[in-house]
PDB file of C-alpha atoms in Angstrom:
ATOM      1  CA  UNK A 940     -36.133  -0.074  16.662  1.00 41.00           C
ATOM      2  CA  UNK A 941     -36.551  -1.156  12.975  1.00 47.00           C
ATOM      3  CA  UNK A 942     -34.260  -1.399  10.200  1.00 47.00           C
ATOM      4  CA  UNK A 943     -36.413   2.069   8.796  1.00 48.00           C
ATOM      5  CA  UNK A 944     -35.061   4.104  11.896  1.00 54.00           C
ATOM      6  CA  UNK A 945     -31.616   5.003  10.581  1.00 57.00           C
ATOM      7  CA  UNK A 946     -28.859   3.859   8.926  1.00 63.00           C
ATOM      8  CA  UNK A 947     -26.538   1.284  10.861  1.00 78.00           C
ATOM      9  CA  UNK A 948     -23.158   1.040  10.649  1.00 77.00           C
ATOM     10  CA  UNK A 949     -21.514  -2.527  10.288  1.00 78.00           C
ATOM     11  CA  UNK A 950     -17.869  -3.527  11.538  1.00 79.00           C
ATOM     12  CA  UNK A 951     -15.660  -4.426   8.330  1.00 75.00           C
ATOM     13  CA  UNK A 952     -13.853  -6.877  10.862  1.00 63.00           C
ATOM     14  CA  UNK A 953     -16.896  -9.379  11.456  1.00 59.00           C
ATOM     15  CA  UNK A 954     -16.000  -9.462   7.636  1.00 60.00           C
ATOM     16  CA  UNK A 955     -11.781  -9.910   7.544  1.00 57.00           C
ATOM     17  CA  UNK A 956     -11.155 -10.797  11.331  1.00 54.00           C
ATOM     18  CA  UNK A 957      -8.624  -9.038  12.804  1.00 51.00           C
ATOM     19  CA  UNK A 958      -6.503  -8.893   9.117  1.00 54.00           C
ATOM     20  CA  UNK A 959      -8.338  -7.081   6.446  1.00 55.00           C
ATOM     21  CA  UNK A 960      -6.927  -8.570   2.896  1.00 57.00           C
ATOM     22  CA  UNK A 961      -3.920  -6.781   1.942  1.00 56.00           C
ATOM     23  CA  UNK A 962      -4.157  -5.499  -1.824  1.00 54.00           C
ATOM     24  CA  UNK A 963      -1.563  -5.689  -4.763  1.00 53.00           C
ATOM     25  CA  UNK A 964      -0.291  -1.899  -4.629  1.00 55.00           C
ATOM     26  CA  UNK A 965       2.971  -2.274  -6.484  1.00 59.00           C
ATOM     27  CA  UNK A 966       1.576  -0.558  -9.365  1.00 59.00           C
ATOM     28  CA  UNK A 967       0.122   2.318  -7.650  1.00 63.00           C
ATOM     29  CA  UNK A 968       0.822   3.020  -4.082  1.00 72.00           C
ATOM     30  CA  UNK A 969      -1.659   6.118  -3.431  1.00 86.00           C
ATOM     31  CA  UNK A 970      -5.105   5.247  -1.956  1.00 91.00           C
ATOM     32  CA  UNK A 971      -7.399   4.739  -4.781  1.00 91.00           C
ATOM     33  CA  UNK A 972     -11.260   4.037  -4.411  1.00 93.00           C
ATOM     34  CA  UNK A 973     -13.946   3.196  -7.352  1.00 92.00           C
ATOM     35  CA  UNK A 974     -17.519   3.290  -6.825  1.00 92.00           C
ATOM     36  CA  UNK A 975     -21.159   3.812  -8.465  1.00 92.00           C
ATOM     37  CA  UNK A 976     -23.592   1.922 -10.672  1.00 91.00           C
ATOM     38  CA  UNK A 977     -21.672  -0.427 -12.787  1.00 89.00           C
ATOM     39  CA  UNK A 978     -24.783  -2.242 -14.526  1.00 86.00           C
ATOM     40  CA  UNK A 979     -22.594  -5.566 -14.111  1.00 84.00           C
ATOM     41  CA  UNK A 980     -23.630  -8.281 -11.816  1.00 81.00           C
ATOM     42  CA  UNK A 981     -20.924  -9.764  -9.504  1.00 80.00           C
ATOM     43  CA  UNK A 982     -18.366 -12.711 -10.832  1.00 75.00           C
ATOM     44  CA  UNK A 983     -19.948 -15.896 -10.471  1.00 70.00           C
ATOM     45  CA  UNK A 984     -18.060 -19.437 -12.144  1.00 67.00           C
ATOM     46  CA  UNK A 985     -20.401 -18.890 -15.554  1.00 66.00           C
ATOM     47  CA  UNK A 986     -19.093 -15.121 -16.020  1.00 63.00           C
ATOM     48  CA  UNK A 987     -15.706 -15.184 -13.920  1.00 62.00           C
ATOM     49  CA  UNK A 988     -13.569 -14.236 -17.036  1.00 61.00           C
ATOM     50  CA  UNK A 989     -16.469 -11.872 -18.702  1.00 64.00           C
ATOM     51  CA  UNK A 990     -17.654  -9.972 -15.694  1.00 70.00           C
ATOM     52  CA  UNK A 991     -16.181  -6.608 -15.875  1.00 74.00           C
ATOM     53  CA  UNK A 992     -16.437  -6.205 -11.940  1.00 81.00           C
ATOM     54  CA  UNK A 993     -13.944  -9.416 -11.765  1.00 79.00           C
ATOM     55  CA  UNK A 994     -10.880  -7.168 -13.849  1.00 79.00           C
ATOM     56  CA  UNK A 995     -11.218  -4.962 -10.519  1.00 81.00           C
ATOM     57  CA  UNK A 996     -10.933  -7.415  -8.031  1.00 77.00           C
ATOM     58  CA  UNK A 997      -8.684  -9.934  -9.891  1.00 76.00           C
ATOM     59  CA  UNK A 998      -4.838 -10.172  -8.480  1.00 69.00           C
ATOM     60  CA  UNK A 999      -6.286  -8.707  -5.518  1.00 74.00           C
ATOM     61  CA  UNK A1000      -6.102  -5.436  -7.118  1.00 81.00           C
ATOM     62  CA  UNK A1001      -9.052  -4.037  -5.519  1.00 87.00           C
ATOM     63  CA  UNK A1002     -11.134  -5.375  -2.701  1.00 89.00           C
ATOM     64  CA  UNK A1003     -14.992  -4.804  -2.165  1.00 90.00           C
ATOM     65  CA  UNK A1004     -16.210  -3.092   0.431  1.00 92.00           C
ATOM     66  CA  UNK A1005     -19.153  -5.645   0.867  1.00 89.00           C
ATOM     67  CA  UNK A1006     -19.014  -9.257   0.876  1.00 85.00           C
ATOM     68  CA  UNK A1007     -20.144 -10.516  -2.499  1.00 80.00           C
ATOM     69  CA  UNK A1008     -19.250 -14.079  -2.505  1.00 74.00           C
ATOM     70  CA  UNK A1009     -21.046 -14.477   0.746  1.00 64.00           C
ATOM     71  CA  UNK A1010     -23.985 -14.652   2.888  1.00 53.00           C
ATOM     72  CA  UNK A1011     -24.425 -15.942   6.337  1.00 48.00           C
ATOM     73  CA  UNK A1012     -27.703 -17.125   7.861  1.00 47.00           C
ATOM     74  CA  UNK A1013     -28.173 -13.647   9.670  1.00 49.00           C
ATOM     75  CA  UNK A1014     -27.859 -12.082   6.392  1.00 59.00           C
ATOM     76  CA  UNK A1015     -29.929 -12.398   2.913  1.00 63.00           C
ATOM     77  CA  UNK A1016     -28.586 -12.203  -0.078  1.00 73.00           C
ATOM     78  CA  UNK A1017     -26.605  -9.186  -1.245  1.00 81.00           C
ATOM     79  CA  UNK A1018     -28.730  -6.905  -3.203  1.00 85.00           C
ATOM     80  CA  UNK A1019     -28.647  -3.117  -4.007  1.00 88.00           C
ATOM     81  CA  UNK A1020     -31.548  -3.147  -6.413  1.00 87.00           C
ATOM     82  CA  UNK A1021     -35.045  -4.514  -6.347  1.00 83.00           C
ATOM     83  CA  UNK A1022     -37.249  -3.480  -9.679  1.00 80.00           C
ATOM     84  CA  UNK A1023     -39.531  -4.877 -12.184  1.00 80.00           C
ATOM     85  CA  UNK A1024     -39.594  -4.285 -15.790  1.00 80.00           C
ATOM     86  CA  UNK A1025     -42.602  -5.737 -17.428  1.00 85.00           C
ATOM     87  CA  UNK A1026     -43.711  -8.889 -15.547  1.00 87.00           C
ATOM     88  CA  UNK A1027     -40.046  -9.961 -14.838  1.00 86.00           C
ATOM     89  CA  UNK A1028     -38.712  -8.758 -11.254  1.00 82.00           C
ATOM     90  CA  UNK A1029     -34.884  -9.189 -10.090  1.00 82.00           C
ATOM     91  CA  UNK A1030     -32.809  -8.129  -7.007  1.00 83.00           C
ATOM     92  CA  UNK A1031     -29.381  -7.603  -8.276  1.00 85.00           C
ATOM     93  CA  UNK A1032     -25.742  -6.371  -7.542  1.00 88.00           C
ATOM     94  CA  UNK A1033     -24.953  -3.372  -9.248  1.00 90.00           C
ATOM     95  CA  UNK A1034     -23.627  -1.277  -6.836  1.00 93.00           C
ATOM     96  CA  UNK A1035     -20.175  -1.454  -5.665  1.00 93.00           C
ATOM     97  CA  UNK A1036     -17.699   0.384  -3.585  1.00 95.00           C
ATOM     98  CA  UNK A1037     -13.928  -0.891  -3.966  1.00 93.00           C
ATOM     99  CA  UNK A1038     -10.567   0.183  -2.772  1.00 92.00           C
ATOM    100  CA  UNK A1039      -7.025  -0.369  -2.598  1.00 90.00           C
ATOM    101  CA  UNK A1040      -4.509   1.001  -0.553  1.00 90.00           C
ATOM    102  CA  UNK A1041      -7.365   1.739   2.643  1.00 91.00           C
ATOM    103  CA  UNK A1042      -8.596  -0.465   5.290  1.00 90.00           C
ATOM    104  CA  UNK A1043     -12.528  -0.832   5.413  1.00 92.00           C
ATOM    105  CA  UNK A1044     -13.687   0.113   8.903  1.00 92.00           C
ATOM    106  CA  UNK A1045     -17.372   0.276   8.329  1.00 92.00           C
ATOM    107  CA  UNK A1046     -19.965  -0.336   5.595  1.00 92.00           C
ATOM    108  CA  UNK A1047     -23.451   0.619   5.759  1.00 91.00           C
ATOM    109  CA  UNK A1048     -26.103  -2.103   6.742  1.00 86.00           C
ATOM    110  CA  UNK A1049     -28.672  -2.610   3.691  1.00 82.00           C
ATOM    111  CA  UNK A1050     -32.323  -2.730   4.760  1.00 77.00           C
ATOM    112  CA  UNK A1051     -33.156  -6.334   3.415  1.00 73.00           C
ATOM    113  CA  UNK A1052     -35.052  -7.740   5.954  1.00 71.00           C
ATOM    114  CA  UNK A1053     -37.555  -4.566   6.382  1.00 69.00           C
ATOM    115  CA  UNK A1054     -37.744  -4.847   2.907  1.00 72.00           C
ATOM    116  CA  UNK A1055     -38.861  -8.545   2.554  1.00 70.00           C
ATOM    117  CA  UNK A1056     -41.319  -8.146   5.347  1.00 63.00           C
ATOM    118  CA  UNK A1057     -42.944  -5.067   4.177  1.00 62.00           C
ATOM    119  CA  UNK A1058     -42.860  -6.633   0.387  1.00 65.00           C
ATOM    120  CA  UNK A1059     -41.337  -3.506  -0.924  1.00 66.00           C
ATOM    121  CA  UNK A1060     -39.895  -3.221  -4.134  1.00 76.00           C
ATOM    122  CA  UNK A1061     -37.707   0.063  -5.301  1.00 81.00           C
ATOM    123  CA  UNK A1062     -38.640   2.830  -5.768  1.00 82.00           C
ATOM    124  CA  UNK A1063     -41.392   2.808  -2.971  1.00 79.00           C
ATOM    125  CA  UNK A1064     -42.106   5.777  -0.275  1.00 80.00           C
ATOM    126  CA  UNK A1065     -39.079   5.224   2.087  1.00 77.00           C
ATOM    127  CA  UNK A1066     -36.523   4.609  -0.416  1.00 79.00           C
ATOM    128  CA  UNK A1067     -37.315   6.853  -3.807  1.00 85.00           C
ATOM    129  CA  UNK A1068     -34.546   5.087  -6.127  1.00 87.00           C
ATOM    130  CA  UNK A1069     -34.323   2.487  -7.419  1.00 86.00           C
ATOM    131  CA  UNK A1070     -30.890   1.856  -5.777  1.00 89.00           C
ATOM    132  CA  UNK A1071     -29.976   1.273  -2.161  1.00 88.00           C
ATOM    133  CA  UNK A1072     -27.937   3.604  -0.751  1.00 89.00           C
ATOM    134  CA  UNK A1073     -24.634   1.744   0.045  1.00 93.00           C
ATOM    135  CA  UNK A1074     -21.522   3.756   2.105  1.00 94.00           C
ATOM    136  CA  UNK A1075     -18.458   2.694   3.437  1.00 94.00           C
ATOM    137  CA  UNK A1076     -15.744   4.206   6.416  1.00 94.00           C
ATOM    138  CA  UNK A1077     -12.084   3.763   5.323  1.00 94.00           C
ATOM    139  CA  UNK A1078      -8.944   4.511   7.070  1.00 91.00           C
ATOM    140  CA  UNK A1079      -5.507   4.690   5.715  1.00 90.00           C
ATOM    141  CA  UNK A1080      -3.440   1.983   6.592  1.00 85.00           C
TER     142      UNK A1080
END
């Protein structure tokens, strides 16, 4: 079974552990969850007070569905785009799923690895965007 044969499902609490981080929900207490194509790249130390992704996530506000601070050696890089324009070619962050007021269960596994060894780049055959699909399981808490 290759990473082509479905989508798999990954357990949020590899992620958190047994606590999942607790967000800051004194100013709104409903469930709230913000998602899509942001065209921003994740907060790094060069952009932390510029990135418009890090005014979601700063005083724990909101809380990313994927890890994007970190990779272990089982996993590559995050990325959720993979193009070329001209001769330049980038994978990038641009994709994001955040919440507040839930508990991640699951998110979906990204198809990296297939996609280094096969050499793909998106759009191709198998994936007709030029996005990953990216999905996540919540539960209320």
């Amino acid at each position: 079974m290759n990473e082509f044969d479905g989508p798999k499902w990954k357990n949020c609490q590899q992620r958190f552990g047994t606590s999942p981080p607790q967000t800051n929900n004194e100013t709104n207490p409903w469930p709230v969850l913000v998602l899509g194509d942001l065209n921003a790249d994740p907060p790094t130390e060069q952009t932390r007070n510029t990135s418009a992704v890090q005014l979601l996530v700063d005083n724990n506000r909101f809380t990313s569905a994927y890890d994007l601070e970190n990779s272990s050696e089982n996993d590559p890089p995050l990325f959720t785009t993979w193009k070329t324009r001209g001769n330049r070619t980038a994978r990038r962050v641009i994709d994001y799923i955040f919440y507040s007021g839930l508990v991640c269960t699951h998110t979906l596994s990204l198809p990296h690895k297939a996609l280094e060894e096969e050499r793909y780049k998106l759009p191709n055959l198998r994936y007709p965007s030029d996005h990953l699909m990216i999905a996540a399981k919540f539960r209320l808490p």
